[in-house]
PDB file of C-alpha atoms in Angstrom:
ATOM      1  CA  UNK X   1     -43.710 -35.188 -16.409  1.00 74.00           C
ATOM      2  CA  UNK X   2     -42.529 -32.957 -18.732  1.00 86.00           C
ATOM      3  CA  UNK X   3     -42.271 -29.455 -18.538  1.00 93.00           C
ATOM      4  CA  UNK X   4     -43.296 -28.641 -21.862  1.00 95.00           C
ATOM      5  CA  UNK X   5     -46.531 -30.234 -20.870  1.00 94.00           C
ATOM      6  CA  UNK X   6     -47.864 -27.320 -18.507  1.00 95.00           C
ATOM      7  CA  UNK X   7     -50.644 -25.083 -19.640  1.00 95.00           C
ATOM      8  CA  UNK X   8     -50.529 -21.362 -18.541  1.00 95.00           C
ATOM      9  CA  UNK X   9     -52.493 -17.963 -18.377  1.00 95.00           C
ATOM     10  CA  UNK X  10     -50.806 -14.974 -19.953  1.00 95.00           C
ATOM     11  CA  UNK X  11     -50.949 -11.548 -18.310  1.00 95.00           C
ATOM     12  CA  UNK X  12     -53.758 -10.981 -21.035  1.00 93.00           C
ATOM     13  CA  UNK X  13     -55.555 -13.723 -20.160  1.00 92.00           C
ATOM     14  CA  UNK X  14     -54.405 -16.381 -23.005  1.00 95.00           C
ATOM     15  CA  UNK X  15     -54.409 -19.593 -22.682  1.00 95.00           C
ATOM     16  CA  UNK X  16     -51.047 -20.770 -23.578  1.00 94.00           C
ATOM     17  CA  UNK X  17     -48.350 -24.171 -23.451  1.00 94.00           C
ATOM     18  CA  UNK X  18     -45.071 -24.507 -22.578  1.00 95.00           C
ATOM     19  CA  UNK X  19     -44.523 -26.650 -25.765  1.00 95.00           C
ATOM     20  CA  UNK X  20     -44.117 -23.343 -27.426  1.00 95.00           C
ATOM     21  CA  UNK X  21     -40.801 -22.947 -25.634  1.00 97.00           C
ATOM     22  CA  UNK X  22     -39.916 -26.414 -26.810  1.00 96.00           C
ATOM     23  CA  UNK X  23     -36.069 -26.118 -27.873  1.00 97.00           C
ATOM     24  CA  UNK X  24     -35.633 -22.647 -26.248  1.00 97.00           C
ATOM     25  CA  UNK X  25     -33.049 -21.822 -22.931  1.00 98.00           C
ATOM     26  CA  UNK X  26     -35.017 -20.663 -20.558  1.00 98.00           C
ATOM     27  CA  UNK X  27     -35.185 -18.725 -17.160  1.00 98.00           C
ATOM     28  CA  UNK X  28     -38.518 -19.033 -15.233  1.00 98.00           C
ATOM     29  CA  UNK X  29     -38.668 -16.465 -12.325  1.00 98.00           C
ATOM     30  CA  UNK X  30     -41.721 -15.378  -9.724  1.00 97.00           C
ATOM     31  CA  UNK X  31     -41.336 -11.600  -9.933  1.00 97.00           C
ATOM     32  CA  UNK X  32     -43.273  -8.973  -7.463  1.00 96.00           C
ATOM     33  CA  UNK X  33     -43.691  -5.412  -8.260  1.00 95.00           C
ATOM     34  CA  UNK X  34     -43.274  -4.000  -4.797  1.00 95.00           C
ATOM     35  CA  UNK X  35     -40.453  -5.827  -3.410  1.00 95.00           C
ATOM     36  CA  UNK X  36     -36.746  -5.564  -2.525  1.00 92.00           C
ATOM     37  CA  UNK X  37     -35.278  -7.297  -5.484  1.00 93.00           C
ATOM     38  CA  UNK X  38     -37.740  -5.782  -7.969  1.00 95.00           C
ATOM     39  CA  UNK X  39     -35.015  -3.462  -9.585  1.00 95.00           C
ATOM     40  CA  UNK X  40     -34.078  -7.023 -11.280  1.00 97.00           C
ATOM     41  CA  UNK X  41     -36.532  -6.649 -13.979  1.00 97.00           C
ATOM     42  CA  UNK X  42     -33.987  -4.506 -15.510  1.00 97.00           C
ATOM     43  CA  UNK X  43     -31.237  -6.980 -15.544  1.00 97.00           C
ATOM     44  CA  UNK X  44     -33.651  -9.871 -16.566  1.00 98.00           C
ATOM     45  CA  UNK X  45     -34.718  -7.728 -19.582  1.00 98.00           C
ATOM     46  CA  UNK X  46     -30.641  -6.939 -20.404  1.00 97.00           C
ATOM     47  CA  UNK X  47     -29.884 -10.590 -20.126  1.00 98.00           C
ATOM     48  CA  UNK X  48     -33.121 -11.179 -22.768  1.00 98.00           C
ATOM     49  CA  UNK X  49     -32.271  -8.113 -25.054  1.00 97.00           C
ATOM     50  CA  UNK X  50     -28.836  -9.771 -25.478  1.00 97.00           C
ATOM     51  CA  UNK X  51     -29.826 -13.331 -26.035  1.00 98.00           C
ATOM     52  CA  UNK X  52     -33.266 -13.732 -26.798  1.00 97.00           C
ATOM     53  CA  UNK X  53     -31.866 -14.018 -31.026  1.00 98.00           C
ATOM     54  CA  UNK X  54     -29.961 -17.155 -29.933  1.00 97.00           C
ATOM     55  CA  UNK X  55     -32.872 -18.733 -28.364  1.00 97.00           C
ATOM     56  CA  UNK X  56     -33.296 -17.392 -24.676  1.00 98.00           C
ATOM     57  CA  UNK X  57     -36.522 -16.595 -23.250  1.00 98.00           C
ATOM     58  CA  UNK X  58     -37.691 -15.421 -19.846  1.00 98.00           C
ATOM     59  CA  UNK X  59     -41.005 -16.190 -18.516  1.00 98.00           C
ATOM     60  CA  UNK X  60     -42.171 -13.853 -15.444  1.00 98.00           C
ATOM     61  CA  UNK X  61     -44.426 -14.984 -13.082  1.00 97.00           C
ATOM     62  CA  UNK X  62     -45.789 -12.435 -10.505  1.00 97.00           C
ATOM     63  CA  UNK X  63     -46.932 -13.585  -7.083  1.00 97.00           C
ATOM     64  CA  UNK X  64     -48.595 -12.222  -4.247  1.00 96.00           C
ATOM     65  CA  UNK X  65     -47.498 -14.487  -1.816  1.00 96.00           C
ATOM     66  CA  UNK X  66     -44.442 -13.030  -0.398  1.00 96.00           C
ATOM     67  CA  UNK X  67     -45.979  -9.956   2.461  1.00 93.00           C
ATOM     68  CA  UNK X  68     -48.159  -9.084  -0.658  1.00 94.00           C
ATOM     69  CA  UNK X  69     -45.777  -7.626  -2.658  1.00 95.00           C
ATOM     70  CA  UNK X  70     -47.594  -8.409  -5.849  1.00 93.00           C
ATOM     71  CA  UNK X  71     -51.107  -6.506  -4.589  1.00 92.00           C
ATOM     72  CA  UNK X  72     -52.234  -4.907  -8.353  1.00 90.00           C
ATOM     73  CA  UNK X  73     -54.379  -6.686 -11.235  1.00 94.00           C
ATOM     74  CA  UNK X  74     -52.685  -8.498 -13.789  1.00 93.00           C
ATOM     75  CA  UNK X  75     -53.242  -5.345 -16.002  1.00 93.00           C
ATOM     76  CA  UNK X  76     -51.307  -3.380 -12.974  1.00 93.00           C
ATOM     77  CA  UNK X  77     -48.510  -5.507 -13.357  1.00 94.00           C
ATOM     78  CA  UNK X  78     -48.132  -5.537 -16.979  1.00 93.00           C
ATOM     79  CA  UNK X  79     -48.144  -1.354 -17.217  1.00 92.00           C
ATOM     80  CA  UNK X  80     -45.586  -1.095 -14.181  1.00 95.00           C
ATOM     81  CA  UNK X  81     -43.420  -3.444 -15.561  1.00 94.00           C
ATOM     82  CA  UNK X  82     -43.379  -2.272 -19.145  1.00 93.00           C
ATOM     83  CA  UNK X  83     -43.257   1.517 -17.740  1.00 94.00           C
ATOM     84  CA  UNK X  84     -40.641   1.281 -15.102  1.00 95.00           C
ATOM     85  CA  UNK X  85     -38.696  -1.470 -16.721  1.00 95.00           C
ATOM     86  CA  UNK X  86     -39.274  -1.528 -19.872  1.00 96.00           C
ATOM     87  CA  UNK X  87     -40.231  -5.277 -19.779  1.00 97.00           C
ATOM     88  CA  UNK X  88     -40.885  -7.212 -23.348  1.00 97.00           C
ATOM     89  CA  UNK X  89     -40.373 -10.473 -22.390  1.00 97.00           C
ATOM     90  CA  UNK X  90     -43.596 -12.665 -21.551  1.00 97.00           C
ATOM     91  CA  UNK X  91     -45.928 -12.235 -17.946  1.00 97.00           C
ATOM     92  CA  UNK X  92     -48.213 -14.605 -17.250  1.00 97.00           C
ATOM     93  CA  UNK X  93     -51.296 -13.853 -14.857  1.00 96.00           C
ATOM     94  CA  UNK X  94     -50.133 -13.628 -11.082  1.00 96.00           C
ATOM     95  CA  UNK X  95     -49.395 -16.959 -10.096  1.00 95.00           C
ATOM     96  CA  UNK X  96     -48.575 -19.061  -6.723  1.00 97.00           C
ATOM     97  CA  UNK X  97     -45.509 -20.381  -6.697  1.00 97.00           C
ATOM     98  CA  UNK X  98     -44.991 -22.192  -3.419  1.00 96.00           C
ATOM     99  CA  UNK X  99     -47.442 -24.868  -0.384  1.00 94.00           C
ATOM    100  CA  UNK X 100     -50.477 -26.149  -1.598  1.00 94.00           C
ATOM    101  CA  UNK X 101     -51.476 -23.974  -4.270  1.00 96.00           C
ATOM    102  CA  UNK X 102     -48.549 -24.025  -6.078  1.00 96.00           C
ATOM    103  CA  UNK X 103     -49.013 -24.053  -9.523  1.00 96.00           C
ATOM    104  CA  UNK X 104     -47.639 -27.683 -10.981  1.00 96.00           C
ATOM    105  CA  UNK X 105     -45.013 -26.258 -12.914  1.00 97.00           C
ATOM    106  CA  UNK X 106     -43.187 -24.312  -9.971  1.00 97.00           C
ATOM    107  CA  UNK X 107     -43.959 -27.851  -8.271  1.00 97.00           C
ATOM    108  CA  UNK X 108     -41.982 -29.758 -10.557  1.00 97.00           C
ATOM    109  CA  UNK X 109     -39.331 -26.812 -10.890  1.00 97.00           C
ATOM    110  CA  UNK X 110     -38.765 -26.816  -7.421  1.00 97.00           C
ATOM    111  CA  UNK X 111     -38.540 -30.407  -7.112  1.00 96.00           C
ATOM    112  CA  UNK X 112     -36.440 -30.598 -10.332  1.00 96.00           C
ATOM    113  CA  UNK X 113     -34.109 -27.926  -8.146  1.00 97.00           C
ATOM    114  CA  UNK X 114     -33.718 -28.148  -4.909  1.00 97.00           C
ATOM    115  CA  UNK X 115     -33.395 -25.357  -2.455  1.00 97.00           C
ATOM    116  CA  UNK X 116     -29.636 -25.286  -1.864  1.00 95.00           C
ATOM    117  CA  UNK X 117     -29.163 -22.390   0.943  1.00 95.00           C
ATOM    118  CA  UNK X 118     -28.543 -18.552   0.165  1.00 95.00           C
ATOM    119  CA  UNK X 119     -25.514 -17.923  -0.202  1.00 93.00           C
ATOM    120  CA  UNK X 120     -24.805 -15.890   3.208  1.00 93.00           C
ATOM    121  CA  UNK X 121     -21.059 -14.593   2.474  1.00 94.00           C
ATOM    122  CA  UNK X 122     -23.701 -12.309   0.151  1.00 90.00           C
ATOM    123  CA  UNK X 123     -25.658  -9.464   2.343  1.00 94.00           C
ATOM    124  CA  UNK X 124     -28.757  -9.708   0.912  1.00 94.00           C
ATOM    125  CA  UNK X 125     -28.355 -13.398   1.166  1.00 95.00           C
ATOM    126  CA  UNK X 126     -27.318 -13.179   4.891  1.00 96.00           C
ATOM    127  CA  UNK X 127     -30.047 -10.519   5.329  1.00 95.00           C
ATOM    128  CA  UNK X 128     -32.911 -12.829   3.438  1.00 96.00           C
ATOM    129  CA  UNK X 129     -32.003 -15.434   5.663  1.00 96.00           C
ATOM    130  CA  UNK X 130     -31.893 -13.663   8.768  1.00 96.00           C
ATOM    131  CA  UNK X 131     -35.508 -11.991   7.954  1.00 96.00           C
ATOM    132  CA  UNK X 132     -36.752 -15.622   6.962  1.00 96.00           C
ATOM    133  CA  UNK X 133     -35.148 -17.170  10.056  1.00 96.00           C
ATOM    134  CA  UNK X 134     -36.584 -15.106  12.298  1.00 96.00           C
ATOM    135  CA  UNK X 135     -40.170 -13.555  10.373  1.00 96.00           C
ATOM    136  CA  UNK X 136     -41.183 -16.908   8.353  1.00 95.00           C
ATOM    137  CA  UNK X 137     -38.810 -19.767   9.318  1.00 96.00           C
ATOM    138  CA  UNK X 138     -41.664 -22.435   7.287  1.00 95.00           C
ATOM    139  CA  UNK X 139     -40.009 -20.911   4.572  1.00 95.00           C
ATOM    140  CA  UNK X 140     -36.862 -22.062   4.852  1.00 95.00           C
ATOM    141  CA  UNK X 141     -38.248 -25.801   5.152  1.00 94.00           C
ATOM    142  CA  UNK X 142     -38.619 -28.145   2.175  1.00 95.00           C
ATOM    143  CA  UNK X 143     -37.679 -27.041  -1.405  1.00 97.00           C
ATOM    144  CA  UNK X 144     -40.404 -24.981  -2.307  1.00 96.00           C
ATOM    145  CA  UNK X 145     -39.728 -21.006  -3.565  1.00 98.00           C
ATOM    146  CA  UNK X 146     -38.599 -19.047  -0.436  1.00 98.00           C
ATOM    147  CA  UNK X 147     -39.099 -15.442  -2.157  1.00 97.00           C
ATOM    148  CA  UNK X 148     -39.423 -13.313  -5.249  1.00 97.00           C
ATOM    149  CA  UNK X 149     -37.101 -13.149  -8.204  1.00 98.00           C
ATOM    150  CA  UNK X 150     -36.217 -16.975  -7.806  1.00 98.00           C
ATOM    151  CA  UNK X 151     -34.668 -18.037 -10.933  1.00 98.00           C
ATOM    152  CA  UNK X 152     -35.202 -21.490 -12.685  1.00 98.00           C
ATOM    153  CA  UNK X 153     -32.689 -21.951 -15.752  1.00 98.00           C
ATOM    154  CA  UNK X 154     -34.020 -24.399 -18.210  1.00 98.00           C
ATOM    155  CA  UNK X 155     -31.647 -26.427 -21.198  1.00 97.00           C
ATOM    156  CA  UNK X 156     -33.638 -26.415 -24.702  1.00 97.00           C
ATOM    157  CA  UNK X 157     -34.583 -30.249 -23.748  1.00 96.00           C
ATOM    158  CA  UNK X 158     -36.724 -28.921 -20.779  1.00 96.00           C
ATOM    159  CA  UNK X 159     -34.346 -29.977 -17.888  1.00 96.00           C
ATOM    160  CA  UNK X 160     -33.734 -27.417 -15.364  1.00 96.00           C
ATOM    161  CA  UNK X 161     -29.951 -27.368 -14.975  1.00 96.00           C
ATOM    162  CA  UNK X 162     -29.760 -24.357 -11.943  1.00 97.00           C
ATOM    163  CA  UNK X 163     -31.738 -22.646  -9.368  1.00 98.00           C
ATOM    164  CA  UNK X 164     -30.754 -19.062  -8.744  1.00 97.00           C
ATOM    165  CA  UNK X 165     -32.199 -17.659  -5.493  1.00 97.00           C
ATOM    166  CA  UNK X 166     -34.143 -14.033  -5.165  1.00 96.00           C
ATOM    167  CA  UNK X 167     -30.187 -12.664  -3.755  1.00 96.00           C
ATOM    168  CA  UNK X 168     -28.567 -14.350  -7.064  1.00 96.00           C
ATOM    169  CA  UNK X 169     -28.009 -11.313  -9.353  1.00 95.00           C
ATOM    170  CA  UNK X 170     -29.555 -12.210 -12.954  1.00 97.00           C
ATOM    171  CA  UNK X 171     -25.921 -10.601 -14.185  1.00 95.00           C
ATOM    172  CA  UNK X 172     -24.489 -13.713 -12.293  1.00 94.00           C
ATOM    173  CA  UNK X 173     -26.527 -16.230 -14.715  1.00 97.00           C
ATOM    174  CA  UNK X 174     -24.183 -15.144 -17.727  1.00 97.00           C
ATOM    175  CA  UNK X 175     -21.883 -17.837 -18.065  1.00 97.00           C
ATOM    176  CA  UNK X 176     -24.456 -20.484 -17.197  1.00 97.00           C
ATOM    177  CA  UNK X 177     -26.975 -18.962 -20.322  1.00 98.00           C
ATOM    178  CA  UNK X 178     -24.199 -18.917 -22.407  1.00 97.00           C
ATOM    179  CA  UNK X 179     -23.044 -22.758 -21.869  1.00 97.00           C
ATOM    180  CA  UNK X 180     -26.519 -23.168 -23.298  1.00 97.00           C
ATOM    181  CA  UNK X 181     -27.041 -21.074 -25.827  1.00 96.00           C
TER     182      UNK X 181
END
């Protein structure tokens, strides 16, 4: 399946298709507005300020399903985010990204890119899988999303070509957007 062919729900409500990102790079993240790793909305917006002209979007995802760290109305989400962050780049209604309800594009993202391990010479990588170990350790089975601010990179032909975990800093995607771009 392609990617382009999932449909989607903007934050507004809109009914949308990937095909409209057809020939774009792009980063595909499950964001949470009351989490740990939240402060990365600022570096995801940088890294689209700086390269959205030569073809780079990013396409946020909020999700509850990590201790509830997503709790607000899609309408919440959007004013925190463009508030705190400043956020322009496009939200889509909250969103599960990982067992059962999954929705099918995270499915085939996660399938696409397999959970590799977090990187644990990193402390927030030893401390996310520490907390996971011992809190949720059904988490750390299978290839599914394991937290927020999980980062799918996508070539303009719709492969995904990396998987950056929630501990990844989007600062460290750099080199890998700009082989794209």
């Amino acid at each position: 399946m392609s990617i382009y062919s999932h449909e989607l729900q903007s934050i507004n409500g809109k009914q949308q298709s990937m095909e409209q990102y057809k020939g774009k790079v792009l980063i595909v993240v499950n964001t949470a507005s009351k989490c740990g790793f939240t402060p990365q909305y600022a570096d995801l917006q940088k890294l689209y300020e700086q390269y959205k002209d030569q073809g780079l979007e990013i396409l946020g995802f909020p999700s509850n399903q990590f201790g509830e760290q997503e709790p607000g109305a899609n309408s919440d989400v959007q004013s925190f985010c463009q508030l705190n962050y400043g956020v322009t780049f496009p939200l889509f209604e909250k969103t599960d990204v990982r067992d059962e309800t999954a929705h099918p594009l995270f499915k085939q993202l996660t399938e696409d890119a397999p959970f590799q391990g977090f990187d644990t010479s990193n402390p927030s990588g030893k401390m996310l899988n520490a907390f996971l170990s011992e809190k949720l350790p059904h988490y750390l089975e299978g290839n599914s999303v394991k937290w927020n601010f999980t980062k799918f990179l996508i070539d303009r032909e719709g492969n995904v070509v990396k998987r950056f975990e929630s501990t990844d800093e989007p600062a460290d995607m750099k080199a890998n957007i700009e082989q794209l771009l």
